[in-house]
Coordinates of C-alpha atoms (C1' of nucleotides) and ligand atoms in Angstrom, one line a residue:
Chain A
M1 CA -20.2 -90.0 174.6
S2 CA -19.8 -90.1 171.0
C3 CA -22.3 -89.5 168.5
K4 CA -22.2 -93.0 167.0
R5 CA -23.3 -94.3 170.5
R6 CA -26.1 -92.2 170.8
C7 CA -27.6 -92.9 167.7
G8 CA -27.7 -95.1 164.8
A9 CA -26.3 -94.2 161.5
Q10 CA -28.5 -91.5 159.3
W11 CA -28.7 -91.4 155.7
W12 CA -27.1 -88.5 155.6
H13 CA -23.9 -89.3 157.5
G14 CA -22.2 -90.5 154.6
K15 CA -22.3 -87.4 152.4
V16 CA -21.3 -85.4 155.4
K17 CA -18.2 -87.4 156.1
D18 CA -17.7 -87.5 152.6
C19 CA -16.7 -83.8 152.4
G20 CA -14.5 -84.2 155.5
Y21 CA -17.0 -83.1 158.0
R22 CA -17.5 -84.8 161.4
I23 CA -20.8 -85.9 162.7
T24 CA -21.8 -84.0 165.8
S25 CA -24.9 -83.8 167.9
G26 CA -25.5 -80.1 167.1
R27 CA -25.4 -81.5 163.2
E28 CA -28.0 -84.1 164.2
A29 CA -30.1 -81.8 165.8
I30 CA -30.2 -79.5 162.9
I31 CA -31.0 -81.7 160.1
E32 CA -33.5 -83.4 162.4
A33 CA -35.2 -80.3 162.7
L34 CA -35.4 -79.6 158.9
S35 CA -36.6 -83.2 158.1
V36 CA -39.6 -83.1 160.4
T37 CA -41.1 -79.6 158.8
Q38 CA -42.2 -78.6 155.5
D39 CA -41.5 -74.8 156.7
H40 CA -38.9 -72.8 155.5
L41 CA -36.8 -72.0 158.4
S42 CA -34.6 -69.3 159.3
A43 CA -31.2 -69.7 161.6
E44 CA -33.1 -68.6 164.2
D45 CA -36.2 -70.8 163.8
V46 CA -34.1 -73.7 163.8
Y47 CA -32.5 -72.5 166.9
T48 CA -35.8 -72.1 168.8
R49 CA -37.0 -75.5 167.7
I50 CA -34.2 -77.4 168.8
H51 CA -33.4 -75.4 172.1
D52 CA -35.6 -77.4 174.4
K53 CA -34.2 -80.6 173.6
Y54 CA -30.5 -79.3 172.6
P55 CA -29.9 -76.5 175.2
N56 CA -26.5 -76.4 174.6
V57 CA -26.3 -75.7 170.6
G58 CA -25.8 -72.2 170.0
L59 CA -26.8 -70.0 167.2
T60 CA -23.6 -69.5 166.0
T61 CA -23.2 -73.4 165.4
I62 CA -26.5 -73.4 163.5
Y63 CA -25.3 -70.6 161.4
R64 CA -22.2 -72.3 160.7
T65 CA -23.8 -75.8 160.2
L66 CA -26.4 -74.4 157.9
D67 CA -23.4 -72.9 155.4
M68 CA -21.7 -76.4 155.6
L69 CA -24.7 -78.3 154.7
V70 CA -25.4 -75.9 151.7
N71 CA -21.7 -76.8 150.8
A72 CA -22.1 -80.3 151.0
G73 CA -25.3 -80.3 148.8
L74 CA -27.9 -81.2 151.6
V75 CA -29.5 -77.9 152.2
F76 CA -30.8 -75.1 149.8
R77 CA -30.7 -71.7 150.9
F78 CA -33.6 -69.5 149.9
D79 CA -34.4 -65.7 149.7
F80 CA -38.0 -65.1 149.9
G81 CA -37.6 -61.1 150.7
D82 CA -37.9 -60.9 154.3
G83 CA -34.3 -60.3 155.3
K84 CA -33.4 -63.4 156.3
S85 CA -32.2 -66.6 154.6
R86 CA -34.4 -69.6 154.7
Y87 CA -33.4 -73.1 154.9
E88 CA -34.8 -76.4 153.4
L89 CA -33.2 -79.8 153.0
T90 CA -32.6 -80.8 149.3
E91 CA -33.5 -84.2 150.2
G92 CA -34.9 -86.4 152.9
P93 CA -34.3 -89.9 154.2
K94 CA -36.5 -91.2 151.2
G95 CA -34.5 -89.2 148.7
A96 CA -34.9 -85.9 146.7
H97 CA -38.4 -83.7 146.7
H98 CA -37.5 -81.1 144.5
H99 CA -40.0 -78.3 143.9
H100 CA -40.5 -74.6 143.3
H101 CA -42.0 -72.0 145.1
L102 CA -45.2 -69.4 144.6
V103 CA -44.5 -66.5 146.7
C104 CA -47.2 -63.9 148.2
T105 CA -45.5 -60.6 147.8
E106 CA -48.5 -59.1 150.3
C107 CA -48.4 -61.7 153.2
K108 CA -45.1 -63.3 152.1
R109 CA -46.7 -66.8 152.5
V110 CA -44.5 -69.6 150.3
I111 CA -46.3 -72.5 148.8
D112 CA -44.3 -75.2 147.7
Y113 CA -45.4 -77.0 144.4
T114 CA -44.3 -80.2 142.8
D115 CA -47.3 -80.2 140.1
F116 CA -46.5 -78.9 136.6
I117 CA -43.1 -80.1 137.0
D118 CA -43.1 -82.7 134.9
D119 CA -43.8 -80.3 132.0
E120 CA -41.3 -77.8 133.4
L121 CA -38.6 -80.9 133.5
E122 CA -38.3 -81.2 129.9
L123 CA -37.9 -77.7 129.4
L124 CA -35.7 -77.0 132.1
R125 CA -33.2 -79.8 130.7
S126 CA -33.2 -78.3 127.2
T127 CA -32.7 -74.9 128.4
E128 CA -29.7 -76.0 131.0
K129 CA -28.2 -78.0 128.0
G130 CA -28.5 -74.7 125.7
L131 CA -27.0 -72.5 128.2
S132 CA -24.2 -74.8 129.4
E133 CA -23.3 -75.3 125.7
K134 CA -23.4 -71.4 125.0
Y135 CA -21.6 -70.0 127.9
G136 CA -19.5 -73.0 128.8
F137 CA -21.4 -73.2 132.4
R138 CA -21.6 -76.4 134.3
I139 CA -25.4 -76.0 135.6
D140 CA -25.7 -77.9 139.1
N141 CA -29.0 -76.2 140.2
H142 CA -32.1 -74.0 139.4
L143 CA -34.1 -71.8 141.5
I144 CA -37.6 -71.1 140.1
Q145 CA -40.1 -68.7 142.0
F146 CA -43.4 -67.2 140.8
Y147 CA -44.3 -63.8 142.5
G148 CA -48.0 -62.5 143.0
T149 CA -50.8 -62.4 145.4
C150 CA -52.4 -65.4 147.3
T151 CA -55.9 -66.3 147.4
D152 CA -56.4 -64.8 151.0
C153 CA -55.0 -61.8 150.2
L154 CA -57.1 -61.1 146.9
A155 CA -60.1 -61.6 149.1
K156 CA -59.1 -58.2 150.7
Chain B
M1 CA -34.9 -25.1 140.9
S2 CA -37.5 -27.7 140.0
C3 CA -36.9 -30.7 138.7
K4 CA -38.9 -30.0 135.5
R5 CA -36.7 -26.6 134.9
R6 CA -33.6 -28.6 135.1
C7 CA -34.2 -31.6 132.7
G8 CA -37.0 -32.6 130.1
A9 CA -39.5 -35.2 131.2
Q10 CA -38.3 -38.9 131.2
W11 CA -39.9 -42.2 130.1
W12 CA -40.4 -43.0 133.6
H13 CA -42.0 -40.0 135.0
G14 CA -45.3 -40.7 134.2
K15 CA -45.3 -44.2 136.3
V16 CA -43.7 -42.6 139.4
K17 CA -46.4 -39.6 139.3
D18 CA -49.1 -42.3 138.7
C19 CA -48.2 -43.8 142.1
G20 CA -48.3 -40.7 143.6
Y21 CA -44.6 -40.2 143.9
R22 CA -42.9 -36.7 143.2
I23 CA -40.0 -36.6 140.5
T24 CA -37.0 -35.2 142.2
S25 CA -33.4 -35.0 141.4
G26 CA -31.9 -37.9 143.4
R27 CA -34.5 -40.1 142.0
E28 CA -33.4 -38.7 138.5
A29 CA -29.8 -39.7 139.3
I30 CA -30.7 -43.1 140.7
I31 CA -32.7 -44.0 137.4
E32 CA -29.9 -42.6 135.4
A33 CA -27.2 -44.7 137.3
L34 CA -29.4 -48.0 136.8
S35 CA -30.3 -47.2 133.0
V36 CA -26.7 -46.5 131.9
T37 CA -25.2 -49.9 133.1
Q38 CA -25.8 -53.8 132.7
D39 CA -24.5 -54.4 136.1
H40 CA -26.6 -55.4 139.2
L41 CA -25.7 -52.5 141.4
S42 CA -26.2 -52.4 145.3
A43 CA -27.6 -49.5 146.7
E44 CA -23.9 -48.7 147.8
D45 CA -22.7 -49.2 144.0
V46 CA -25.5 -46.7 142.9
Y47 CA -24.4 -44.4 146.0
T48 CA -20.8 -44.4 144.6
R49 CA -21.8 -44.3 141.0
I50 CA -23.9 -40.8 141.3
H51 CA -21.8 -39.5 144.4
D52 CA -19.4 -37.3 142.0
K53 CA -22.3 -35.7 140.2
Y54 CA -25.1 -35.7 142.9
P55 CA -22.8 -35.2 146.3
N56 CA -25.9 -34.5 148.2
V57 CA -27.8 -37.5 147.6
G58 CA -27.6 -39.9 150.7
L59 CA -27.3 -43.6 151.0
T60 CA -30.5 -43.7 153.2
T61 CA -32.4 -41.7 149.9
I62 CA -31.0 -44.7 147.7
Y63 CA -32.6 -47.5 149.8
R64 CA -35.7 -45.5 150.0
T65 CA -35.8 -44.6 146.2
L66 CA -35.0 -48.2 145.3
D67 CA -37.9 -49.8 147.3
M68 CA -40.3 -47.1 146.1
L69 CA -39.1 -48.1 142.6
V70 CA -39.7 -52.0 143.3
N71 CA -43.0 -50.8 144.5
A72 CA -43.7 -48.8 141.6
G73 CA -42.6 -51.8 139.4
L74 CA -39.9 -50.1 137.6
V75 CA -37.0 -51.8 139.6
F76 CA -36.5 -55.3 140.2
R77 CA -34.6 -56.4 143.5
F78 CA -32.5 -59.6 143.5
D79 CA -30.4 -61.6 145.7
F80 CA -27.5 -63.3 144.3
G81 CA -26.4 -64.7 147.5
D82 CA -23.6 -62.0 148.7
G83 CA -25.8 -60.6 151.4
K84 CA -26.8 -57.6 149.7
S85 CA -29.7 -56.7 147.5
R86 CA -29.0 -55.8 143.8
Y87 CA -31.2 -54.0 141.8
E88 CA -31.9 -53.7 137.8
L89 CA -34.4 -51.7 135.7
T90 CA -37.6 -53.7 134.7
E91 CA -37.5 -51.8 131.3
G92 CA -35.6 -48.7 130.0
P93 CA -36.5 -46.0 127.6
K94 CA -37.0 -48.6 124.8
G95 CA -39.3 -50.7 126.8
A96 CA -39.1 -53.9 129.0
H97 CA -35.8 -56.5 128.3
H98 CA -36.7 -59.1 130.5
H99 CA -34.3 -61.8 131.2
H100 CA -33.1 -64.5 133.2
H101 CA -29.9 -65.4 135.1
L102 CA -27.0 -67.8 135.1
V103 CA -25.2 -67.4 138.8
C104 CA -21.5 -68.7 139.1
T105 CA -21.2 -70.2 142.7
E106 CA -17.5 -69.9 142.6
C107 CA -17.1 -66.3 141.5
K108 CA -20.4 -65.0 142.1
R109 CA -20.4 -63.7 138.5
V110 CA -24.0 -63.3 137.2
I111 CA -24.4 -63.5 133.4
D112 CA -27.8 -62.2 132.0
Y113 CA -29.3 -64.2 129.1
T114 CA -32.3 -63.4 126.9
D115 CA -31.8 -66.4 124.5
F116 CA -34.1 -69.7 125.0
I117 CA -36.6 -67.2 126.6
D118 CA -38.9 -68.0 123.9
D119 CA -39.1 -71.5 124.5
E120 CA -39.0 -70.5 128.1
L121 CA -42.1 -68.3 127.6
E122 CA -44.7 -70.8 126.3
L123 CA -44.0 -73.1 129.1
L124 CA -43.8 -70.2 131.7
R125 CA -47.3 -69.2 130.5
S126 CA -49.0 -72.4 131.0
T127 CA -47.4 -73.1 134.5
E128 CA -48.4 -69.4 135.5
K129 CA -51.9 -70.3 134.2
G130 CA -52.1 -74.1 135.8
L131 CA -50.8 -72.5 139.0
S132 CA -53.2 -69.6 139.5
E133 CA -55.9 -72.1 138.4
K134 CA -54.9 -74.5 141.1
Y135 CA -53.7 -72.3 144.0
G136 CA -56.2 -69.2 143.3
F137 CA -52.7 -67.1 143.2
R138 CA -52.7 -64.1 140.9
I139 CA -49.0 -64.3 139.7
D140 CA -47.4 -61.1 138.4
N141 CA -43.7 -61.9 138.1
H142 CA -41.2 -64.7 138.2
L143 CA -37.5 -65.3 139.0
I144 CA -35.4 -67.8 136.9
Q145 CA -31.9 -68.7 137.9
F146 CA -29.6 -71.4 137.1
Y147 CA -26.5 -72.0 139.2
G148 CA -23.3 -73.6 138.6
T149 CA -19.8 -72.9 137.7
C150 CA -18.5 -70.3 134.8
T151 CA -16.0 -71.1 132.0
D152 CA -13.3 -69.1 134.1
C153 CA -13.9 -70.9 137.5
L154 CA -14.2 -74.4 135.4
A155 CA -10.7 -73.8 134.1
K156 CA -9.0 -73.6 137.6
Chain C
dT1 C1' -45.7 -16.9 144.6
dC2 C1' -47.6 -19.5 148.6
dC3 C1' -48.6 -23.8 151.2
dT4 C1' -49.2 -28.2 152.0
dT5 C1' -46.7 -32.2 152.7
dA6 C1' -43.7 -35.7 150.5
dA7 C1' -38.9 -36.4 150.3
dT8 C1' -34.5 -35.5 152.2
dG9 C1' -29.8 -36.3 155.0
dG10 C1' -27.4 -37.7 158.8
dA11 C1' -26.6 -39.9 162.9
dA12 C1' -28.4 -43.2 165.8
dA13 C1' -30.8 -47.8 165.9
dC14 C1' -31.4 -52.5 164.3
dA15 C1' -31.1 -57.1 162.8
dA16 C1' -28.9 -60.9 160.6
dT17 C1' -24.7 -62.9 160.0
dT18 C1' -19.6 -63.3 161.0
dT19 C1' -15.5 -63.3 163.8
dC20 C1' -12.8 -64.5 167.4
dC21 C1' -10.7 -67.5 170.7
dA22 C1' -10.4 -70.1 174.3
dA23 C1' -12.8 -74.8 175.8
dT24 C1' -14.6 -78.9 174.4
dA25 C1' -15.6 -83.1 171.7
dA26 C1' -14.8 -86.2 167.5
dT27 C1' -11.9 -89.3 165.5
dA28 C1' -7.7 -91.4 164.0
dA29 C1' -3.9 -93.5 166.0
dG30 C1' -1.4 -96.8 169.3
Chain D
dC1 C1' -9.2 -98.7 176.1
dT2 C1' -6.0 -94.4 176.2
dT3 C1' -4.3 -91.0 174.0
dA4 C1' -3.1 -87.2 170.6
dT5 C1' -4.8 -84.5 167.0
dT6 C1' -7.7 -81.1 165.3
dA7 C1' -12.3 -79.8 163.7
dT8 C1' -16.0 -78.0 166.2
dT9 C1' -18.1 -75.4 169.9
dG10 C1' -20.6 -71.4 172.2
dG11 C1' -20.6 -66.8 173.7
dA12 C1' -19.3 -62.1 173.1
dA13 C1' -18.0 -58.7 170.5
dA14 C1' -17.9 -57.0 165.8
dT15 C1' -19.3 -56.2 161.5
dT16 C1' -22.5 -54.8 158.0
dG17 C1' -26.5 -53.9 155.4
dT18 C1' -30.7 -51.8 155.7
dT19 C1' -34.1 -48.9 159.0
dT20 C1' -35.7 -45.5 162.0
dC21 C1' -36.0 -40.7 163.6
dC22 C1' -36.3 -36.0 163.0
dA23 C1' -35.4 -31.6 162.2
dT24 C1' -35.0 -29.3 157.2
dT25 C1' -36.1 -28.9 152.5
dA26 C1' -38.0 -28.5 148.3
dA27 C1' -42.0 -30.6 144.6
dG28 C1' -46.0 -29.4 142.7
dG29 C1' -50.7 -27.8 143.2
dA30 C1' -53.5 -23.4 144.4
Ligands
LIG1 MN1 -40.1 -75.0 149.5
LIG2 MN1 -29.7 -59.1 135.1
LIG3 ZN1 -50.9 -63.5 150.7
LIG4 ZN1 -17.1 -68.2 138.2

DNA sequence: TCCTTAATGGAAACAATTTCCAATAATAAG
DNA sequence: CTTATTATTGGAAATTGTTTCCATTAAGGA
């Protein structure tokens, strides 16, 4: 039973196919898992979340698929300092929802924030422009994280 | 033979002692290695670089010491996506030299940049202020990295 | 100089990720 | 639809960065 048969075309199919990759049910499941949460999932988190519905998707496939999706630009890989990579969609069915992170170094909690982005955007653009010119770099992306202590941990 | 006897007091001794840590020759060696390079060293890089002069400093000690120095705020830990942590002094004998990074996703080269920081600084301050107020976070630090393709890799 | 206890090295344990390979399934071709 | 091609797969084993353990050493205060 082909994947096309099982499920209608999805917003991300084009991007995956354009990169020469096939659409499979494992990939379906993994993108689904990432798109229904706000959390920053590890490979194993993804495994746990899809295992009931897709018991035949192995952890190896998840690692491979996440790498593939990072390459295809559909997923970001983050490191919040807990020893495992964490993943997040770069965009959903409704388009991009770029944001930055606030990381508590005590309890490792991570807050997404999108406010202030408008102010930052202006500076980011000019910084990126300046850097590309000076270093001949083509900049496709950026990572901005603030580290500190969250309200809860401050209370202690 | 005590460490004091072997070598004069260093700029970082106070900070280490203030945190309740002892001054040892291994720590001496590790900070020395970090302070004579611009590179972003992994634990093993540090090991290799000091091993001739200090053959009796083990890799375990390097991991432990780097952790300790991160805690004491003397060292930053970075993740540039190559699977190992990389370390850099937060400041040298002459004071802080905070900078941001430009990471080539092709060849993994990392460029430090300090230009444009002045422009960024203004926005960083206001963003940090806004975020602390909104989320009750105390922000101590930030990480800013731009990802893209370097001149050399673009040429190919 | 002596004493307490933090720091150490090396081996072993650990955990995240990758590699290998034979089996399977997505897609192109007919 | 059927078949052929070849990317994708799951699971076991290997790999690799990092941590844990523990008996030994040495830093630094008394
Ligand atoms: Mn996020
Ligand atoms: Mn740097
Ligand atoms: Zn916290
Ligand atoms: Zn490059």
